[in-house]
Short mmCIF file of C-alpha atoms in Angstrom, two decimals:
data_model
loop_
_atom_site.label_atom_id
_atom_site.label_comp_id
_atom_site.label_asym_id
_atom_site.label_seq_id
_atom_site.Cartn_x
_atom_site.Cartn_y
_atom_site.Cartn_z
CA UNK A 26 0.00 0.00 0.00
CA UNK A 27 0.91 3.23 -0.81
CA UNK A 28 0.10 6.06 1.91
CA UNK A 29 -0.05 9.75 1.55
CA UNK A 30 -0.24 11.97 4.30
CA UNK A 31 -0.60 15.69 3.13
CA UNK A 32 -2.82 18.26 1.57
CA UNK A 33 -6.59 18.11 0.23
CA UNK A 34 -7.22 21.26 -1.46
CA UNK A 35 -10.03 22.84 -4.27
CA UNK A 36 -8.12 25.31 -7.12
CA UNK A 37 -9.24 28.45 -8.11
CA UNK A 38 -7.88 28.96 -11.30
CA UNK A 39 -7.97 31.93 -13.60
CA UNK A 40 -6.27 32.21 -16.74
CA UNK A 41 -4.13 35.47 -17.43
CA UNK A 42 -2.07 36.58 -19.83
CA UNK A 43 0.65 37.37 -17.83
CA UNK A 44 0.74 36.58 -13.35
CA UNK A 45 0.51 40.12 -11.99
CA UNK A 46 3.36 41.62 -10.72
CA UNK A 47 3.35 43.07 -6.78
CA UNK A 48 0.54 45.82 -6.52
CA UNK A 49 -0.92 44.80 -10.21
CA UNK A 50 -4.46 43.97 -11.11
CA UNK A 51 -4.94 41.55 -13.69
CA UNK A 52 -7.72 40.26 -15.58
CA UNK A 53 -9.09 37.17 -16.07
CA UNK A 54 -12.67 36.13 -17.96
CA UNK A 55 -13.36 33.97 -15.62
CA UNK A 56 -12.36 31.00 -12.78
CA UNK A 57 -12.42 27.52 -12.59
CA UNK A 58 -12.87 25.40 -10.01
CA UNK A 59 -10.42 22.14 -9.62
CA UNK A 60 -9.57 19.50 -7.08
CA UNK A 61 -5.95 19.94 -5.89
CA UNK A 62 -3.72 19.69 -2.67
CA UNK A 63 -0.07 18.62 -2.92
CA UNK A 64 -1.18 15.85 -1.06
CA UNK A 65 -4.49 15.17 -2.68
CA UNK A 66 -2.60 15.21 -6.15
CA UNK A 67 -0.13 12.98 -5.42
CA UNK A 68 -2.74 10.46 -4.17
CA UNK A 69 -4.75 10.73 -7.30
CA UNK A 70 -1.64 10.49 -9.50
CA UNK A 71 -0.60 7.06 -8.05
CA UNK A 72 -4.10 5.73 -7.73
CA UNK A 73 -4.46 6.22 -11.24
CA UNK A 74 -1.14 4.47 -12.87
CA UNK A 75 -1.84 1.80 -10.41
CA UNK A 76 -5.36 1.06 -11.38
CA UNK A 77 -5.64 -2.91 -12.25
CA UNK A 78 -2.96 -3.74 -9.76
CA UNK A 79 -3.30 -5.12 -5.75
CA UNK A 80 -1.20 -1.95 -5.05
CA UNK A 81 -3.62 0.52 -2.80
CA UNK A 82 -3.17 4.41 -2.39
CA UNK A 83 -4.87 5.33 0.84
CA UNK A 84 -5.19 9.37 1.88
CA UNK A 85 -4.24 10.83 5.30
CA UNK A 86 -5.80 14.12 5.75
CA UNK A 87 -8.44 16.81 6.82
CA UNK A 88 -11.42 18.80 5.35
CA UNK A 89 -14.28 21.29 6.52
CA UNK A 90 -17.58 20.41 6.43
CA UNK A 91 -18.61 23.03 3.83
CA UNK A 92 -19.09 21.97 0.05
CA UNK A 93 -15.60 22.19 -1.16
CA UNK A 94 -14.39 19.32 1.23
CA UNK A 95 -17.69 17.04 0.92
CA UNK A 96 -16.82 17.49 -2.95
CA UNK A 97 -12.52 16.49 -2.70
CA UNK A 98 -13.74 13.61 -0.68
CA UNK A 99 -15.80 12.14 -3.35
CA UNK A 100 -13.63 13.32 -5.87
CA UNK A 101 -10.89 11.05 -4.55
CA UNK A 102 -13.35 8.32 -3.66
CA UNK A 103 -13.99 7.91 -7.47
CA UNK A 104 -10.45 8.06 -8.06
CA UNK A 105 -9.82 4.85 -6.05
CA UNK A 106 -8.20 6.15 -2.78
CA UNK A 107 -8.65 4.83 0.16
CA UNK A 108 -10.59 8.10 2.37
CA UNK A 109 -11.32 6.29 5.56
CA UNK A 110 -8.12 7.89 7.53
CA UNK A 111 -9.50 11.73 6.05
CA UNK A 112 -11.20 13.69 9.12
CA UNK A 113 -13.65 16.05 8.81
CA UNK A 114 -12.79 19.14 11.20
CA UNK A 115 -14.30 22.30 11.95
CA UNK A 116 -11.90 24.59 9.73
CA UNK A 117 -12.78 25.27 6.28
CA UNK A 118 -11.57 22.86 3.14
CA UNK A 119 -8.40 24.00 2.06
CA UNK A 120 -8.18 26.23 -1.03
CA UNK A 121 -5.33 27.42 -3.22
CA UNK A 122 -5.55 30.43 -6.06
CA UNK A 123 -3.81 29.98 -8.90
CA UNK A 124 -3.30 32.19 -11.95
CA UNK A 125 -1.71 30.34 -15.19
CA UNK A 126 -0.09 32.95 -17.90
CA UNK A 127 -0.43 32.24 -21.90
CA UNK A 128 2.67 30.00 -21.44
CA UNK A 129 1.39 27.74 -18.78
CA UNK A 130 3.21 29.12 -15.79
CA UNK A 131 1.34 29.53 -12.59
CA UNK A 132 1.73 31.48 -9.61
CA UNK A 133 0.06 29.90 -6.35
CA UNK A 134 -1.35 31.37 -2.77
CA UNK A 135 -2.58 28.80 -0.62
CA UNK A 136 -5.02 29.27 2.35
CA UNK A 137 -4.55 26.37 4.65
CA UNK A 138 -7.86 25.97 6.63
CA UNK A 139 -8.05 22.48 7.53
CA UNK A 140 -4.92 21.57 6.36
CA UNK A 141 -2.90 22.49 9.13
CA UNK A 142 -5.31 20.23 11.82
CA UNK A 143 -4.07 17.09 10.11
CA UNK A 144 -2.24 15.22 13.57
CA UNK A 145 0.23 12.33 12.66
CA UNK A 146 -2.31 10.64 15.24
CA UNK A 147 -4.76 10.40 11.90
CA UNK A 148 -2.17 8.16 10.60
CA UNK A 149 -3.35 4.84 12.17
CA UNK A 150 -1.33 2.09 12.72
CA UNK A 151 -3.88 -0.51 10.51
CA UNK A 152 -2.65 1.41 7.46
CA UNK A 153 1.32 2.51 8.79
CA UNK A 154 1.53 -1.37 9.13
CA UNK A 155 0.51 -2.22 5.87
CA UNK A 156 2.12 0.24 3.61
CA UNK A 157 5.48 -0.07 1.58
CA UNK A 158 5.99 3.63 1.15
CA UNK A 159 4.65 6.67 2.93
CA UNK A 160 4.82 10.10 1.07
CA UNK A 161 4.48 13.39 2.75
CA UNK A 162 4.59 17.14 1.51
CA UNK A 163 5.01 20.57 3.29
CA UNK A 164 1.56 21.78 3.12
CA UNK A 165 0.75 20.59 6.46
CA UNK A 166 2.41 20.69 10.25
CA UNK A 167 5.80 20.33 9.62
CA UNK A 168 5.95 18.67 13.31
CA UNK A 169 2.88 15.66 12.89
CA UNK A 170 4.65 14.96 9.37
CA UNK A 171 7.73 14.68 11.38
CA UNK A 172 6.62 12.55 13.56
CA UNK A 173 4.74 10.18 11.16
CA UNK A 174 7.74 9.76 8.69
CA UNK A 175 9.55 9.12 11.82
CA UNK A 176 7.00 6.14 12.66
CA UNK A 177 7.43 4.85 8.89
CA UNK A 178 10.71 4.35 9.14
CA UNK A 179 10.69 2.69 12.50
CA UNK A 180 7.74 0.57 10.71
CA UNK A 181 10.19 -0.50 7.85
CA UNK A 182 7.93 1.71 5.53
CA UNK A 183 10.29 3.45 2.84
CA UNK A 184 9.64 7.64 3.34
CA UNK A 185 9.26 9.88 -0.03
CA UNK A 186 9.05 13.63 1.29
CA UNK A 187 8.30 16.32 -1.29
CA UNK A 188 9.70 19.49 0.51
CA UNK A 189 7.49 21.35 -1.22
CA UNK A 190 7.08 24.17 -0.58
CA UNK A 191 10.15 24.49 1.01
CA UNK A 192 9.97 24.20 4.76
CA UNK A 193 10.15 27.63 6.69
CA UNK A 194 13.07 26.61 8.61
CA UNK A 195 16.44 28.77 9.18
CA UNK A 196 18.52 26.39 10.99
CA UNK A 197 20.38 23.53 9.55
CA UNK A 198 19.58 21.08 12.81
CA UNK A 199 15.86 21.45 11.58
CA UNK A 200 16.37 20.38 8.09
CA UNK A 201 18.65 17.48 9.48
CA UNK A 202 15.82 16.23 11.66
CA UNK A 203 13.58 16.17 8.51
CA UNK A 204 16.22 14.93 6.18
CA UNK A 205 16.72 11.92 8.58
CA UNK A 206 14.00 10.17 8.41
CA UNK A 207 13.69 10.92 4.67
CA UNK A 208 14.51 7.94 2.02
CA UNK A 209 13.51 9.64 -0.77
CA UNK A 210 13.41 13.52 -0.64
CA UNK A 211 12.09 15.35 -4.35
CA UNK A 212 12.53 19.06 -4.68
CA UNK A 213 12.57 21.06 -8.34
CA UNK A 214 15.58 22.90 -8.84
CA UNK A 215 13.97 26.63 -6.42
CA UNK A 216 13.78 24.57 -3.45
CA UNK A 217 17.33 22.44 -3.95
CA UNK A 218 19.09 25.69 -3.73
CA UNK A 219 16.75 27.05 -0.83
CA UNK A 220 17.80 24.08 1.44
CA UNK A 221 21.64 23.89 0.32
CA UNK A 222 21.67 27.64 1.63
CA UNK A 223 19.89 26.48 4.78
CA UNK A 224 22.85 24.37 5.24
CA UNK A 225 25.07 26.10 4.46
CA UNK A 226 26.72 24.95 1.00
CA UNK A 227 27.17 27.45 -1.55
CA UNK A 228 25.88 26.79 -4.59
CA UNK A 229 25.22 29.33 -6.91
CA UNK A 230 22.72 28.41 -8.94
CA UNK A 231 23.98 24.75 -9.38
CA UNK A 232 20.89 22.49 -8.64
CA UNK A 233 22.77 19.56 -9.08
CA UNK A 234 25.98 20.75 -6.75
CA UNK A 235 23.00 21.19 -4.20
CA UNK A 236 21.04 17.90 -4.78
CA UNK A 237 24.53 16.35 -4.42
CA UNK A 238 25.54 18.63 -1.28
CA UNK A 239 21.79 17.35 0.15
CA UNK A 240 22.67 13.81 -0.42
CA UNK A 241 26.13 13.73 0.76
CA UNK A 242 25.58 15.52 3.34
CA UNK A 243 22.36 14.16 5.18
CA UNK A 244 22.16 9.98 3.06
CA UNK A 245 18.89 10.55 1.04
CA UNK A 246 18.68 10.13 -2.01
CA UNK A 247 18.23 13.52 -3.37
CA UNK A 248 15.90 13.35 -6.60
CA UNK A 249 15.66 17.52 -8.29
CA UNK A 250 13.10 17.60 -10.94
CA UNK A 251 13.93 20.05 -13.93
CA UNK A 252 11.07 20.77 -16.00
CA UNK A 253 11.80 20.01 -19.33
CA UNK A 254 15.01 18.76 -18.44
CA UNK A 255 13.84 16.17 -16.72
CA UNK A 256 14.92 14.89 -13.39
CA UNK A 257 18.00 13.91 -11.79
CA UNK A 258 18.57 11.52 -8.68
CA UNK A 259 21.63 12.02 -6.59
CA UNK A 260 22.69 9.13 -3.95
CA UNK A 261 24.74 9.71 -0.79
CA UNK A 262 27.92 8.53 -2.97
CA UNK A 263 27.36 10.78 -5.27
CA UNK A 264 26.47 8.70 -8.30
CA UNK A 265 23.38 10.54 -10.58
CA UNK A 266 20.77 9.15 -12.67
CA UNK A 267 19.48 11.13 -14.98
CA UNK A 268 15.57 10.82 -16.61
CA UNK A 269 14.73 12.50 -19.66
CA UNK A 270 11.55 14.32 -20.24
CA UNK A 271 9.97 14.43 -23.64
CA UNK A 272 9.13 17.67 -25.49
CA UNK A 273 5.46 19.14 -24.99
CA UNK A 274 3.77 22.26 -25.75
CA UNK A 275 2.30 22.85 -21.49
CA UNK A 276 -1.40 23.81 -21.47
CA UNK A 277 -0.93 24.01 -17.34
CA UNK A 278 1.67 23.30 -15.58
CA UNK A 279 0.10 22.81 -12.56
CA UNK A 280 -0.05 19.60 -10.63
CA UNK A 281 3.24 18.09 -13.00
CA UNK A 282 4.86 17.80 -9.93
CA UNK A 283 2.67 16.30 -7.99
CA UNK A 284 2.01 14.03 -10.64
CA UNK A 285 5.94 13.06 -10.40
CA UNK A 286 5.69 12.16 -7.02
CA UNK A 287 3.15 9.86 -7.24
CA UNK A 288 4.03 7.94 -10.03
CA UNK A 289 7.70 7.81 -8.75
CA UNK A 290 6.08 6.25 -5.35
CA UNK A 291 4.16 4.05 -7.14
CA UNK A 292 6.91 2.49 -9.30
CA UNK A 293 8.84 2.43 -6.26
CA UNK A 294 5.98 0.77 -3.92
CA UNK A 295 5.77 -1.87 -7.27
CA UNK A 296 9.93 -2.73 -6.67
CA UNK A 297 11.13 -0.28 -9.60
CA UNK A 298 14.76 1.01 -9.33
CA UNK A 299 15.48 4.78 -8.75
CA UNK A 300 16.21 5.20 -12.68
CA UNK A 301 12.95 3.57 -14.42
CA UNK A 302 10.60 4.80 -11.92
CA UNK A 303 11.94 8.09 -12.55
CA UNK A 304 11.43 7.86 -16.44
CA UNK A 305 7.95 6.62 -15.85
CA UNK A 306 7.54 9.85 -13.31
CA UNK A 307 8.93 11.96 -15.74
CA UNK A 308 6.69 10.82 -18.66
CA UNK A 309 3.59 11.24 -16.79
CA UNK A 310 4.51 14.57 -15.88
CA UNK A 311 4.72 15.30 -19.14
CA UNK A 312 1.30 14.25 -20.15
CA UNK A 313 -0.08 16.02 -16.79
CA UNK A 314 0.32 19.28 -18.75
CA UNK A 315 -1.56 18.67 -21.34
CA UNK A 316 -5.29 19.37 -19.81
CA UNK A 317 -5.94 22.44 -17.08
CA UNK A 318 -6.20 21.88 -13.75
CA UNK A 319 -3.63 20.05 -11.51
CA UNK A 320 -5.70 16.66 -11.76
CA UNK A 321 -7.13 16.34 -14.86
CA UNK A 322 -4.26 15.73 -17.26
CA UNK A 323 -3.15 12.90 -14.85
CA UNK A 324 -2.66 9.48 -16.98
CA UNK A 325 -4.56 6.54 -16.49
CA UNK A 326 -1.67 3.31 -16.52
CA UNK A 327 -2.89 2.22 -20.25
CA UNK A 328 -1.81 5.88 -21.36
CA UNK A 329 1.28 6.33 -19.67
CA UNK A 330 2.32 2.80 -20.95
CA UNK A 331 1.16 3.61 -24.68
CA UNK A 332 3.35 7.18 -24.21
CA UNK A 333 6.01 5.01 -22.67
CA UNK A 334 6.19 2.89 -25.58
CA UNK A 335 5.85 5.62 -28.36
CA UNK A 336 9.29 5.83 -30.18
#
């Protein structure tokens, strides 16, 4: 099983021309509504690839009882995840803005609401004990994620964390503490160099000196997605893999992250190496952009596999 404790959002999206600049009003015709949440994504992403297969994706998280969260409930229901460790709180559903320029680039404000009354106590141990890898975000209490990956890997459970975004931390002790009890940690090439100046290695704007700094430094593996230059995984030895991403024109680039990350724990939760699991993470990705909306362009398994096998 394949658990994800994080984020359960609903997008607001408006489409721009260009993302407003600070004090700027933009206009947009009009916005769309989408189900989103770093964690939420990620869940749907690897439910979807692994559809057809005894693999499970269950989702460990919170929602209000207005609308929005009765909606991303069902919403993830019909996507195959397992809901039954979600609580219902008294804070509103989580919901993020996002505005997406003629090129596909977005800019994102998130307002937490029930998001941030997740516990790592909603984690119970009837899922923690059956579950081969546990994936976590930053969109939630840094502390109850702490102390759930922490419970993982006393479990045996391998740990994906997506520091994303990048955890408000100034001291290098903190990101140490996070960073060991991380297996897997994923970060795009923004929030490699934000945590390599965190601790302290100079970088520039070297990704991969700061992937391999991470690494080295604190024994992940250190995987920095690239956009169209697809993704990179760098071990505690310092030995990369490298997985290509093929060329698209993005209609939204939203959610190709997320997508990433759960397709890269689901190849891993089927006994993938680093290096295909990647190239399957990267292709899906790619497809993710296709459609608006950080969900909707996900691929089912029958058309990542037909992209997979295009020449």
């Amino acid at each position: 099983m394949i658990v994800i404790f994080g984020s359960i959002n609903m997008d607001l999206v408006a489409r721009v021309q260009r993302i407003a600049r600070p004090g700027e009003t933009v206009l947009s015709r009009r916005a769309d509504s989408f189900f989103g949440g770093k964690g939420a994504n990620q869940a749907v992403a690897a439910a979807r690839v692994g559809h057809g297969l005894p693999l499970r994706v269950a989702m460990v998280g919170a929602i209000g009882t207005d609308p929005f969260g009765t909606a991303c409930l069902k919403n993830l229901e019909e996507n195959g995840v397992d809901v039954t460790a979600i609580r219902v709180t008294d804070e509103p559903t989580g919901c993020a803005f996002i505005t997406v320029d003629e090129t596909g680039e977005n800019a994102i404000t998130v307002a937490s609401g029930a998001n941030m009354a997740l516990r790592s106590d909603d984690l119970p141990e009837s899922l923690l004990s059956r579950a081969s890898v546990l994936v976590l975000q930053m969109e939630v209490p840094i502390a109850d994620s702490l102390e759930a990956a922490a419970r993982a890997r006393r479990a045996g459970v391998k740990v994906v964390w997506n520091f994303a975004p990048v955890p408000a931390v100034k001291e290098r002790s903190a990101i140490a503490e996070l960073l060991a009890v991380t297996d897997v940690l994923v970060v795009n090439e923004h929030e490699a160099l934000a945590i390599a100046d965190v601790i302290g290695e100079r970088s520039g704007e070297d990704y991969l000196k700061a992937g391999s700094d991470i690494a080295r430094s604190f024994g992940p593996t250190c995987i920095v997605t690239a956009g169209s230059r697809g993704a990179y995984a760098i071990t505690p030895d310092g030995a990369q893999i490298h997985a290509t991403a093929r060329p698209i024109l993005p209609v939204d680039t939203t959610g190709a992250g997320d997508t990433f990350v759960g397709v890269l724990a689901n190849g891993l939760a089927e006994g993938l190496e680093i290096g295909p699991a990647m190239e399957r993470a990267c292709a899906a990705a790619s497809l993710s952009c296709l459609t608006a909306g950080a969900q909707a362009g996900m691929p089912q398994r029958q058309a990542l596999e037909q992209h997979l096998n295009q020449a």
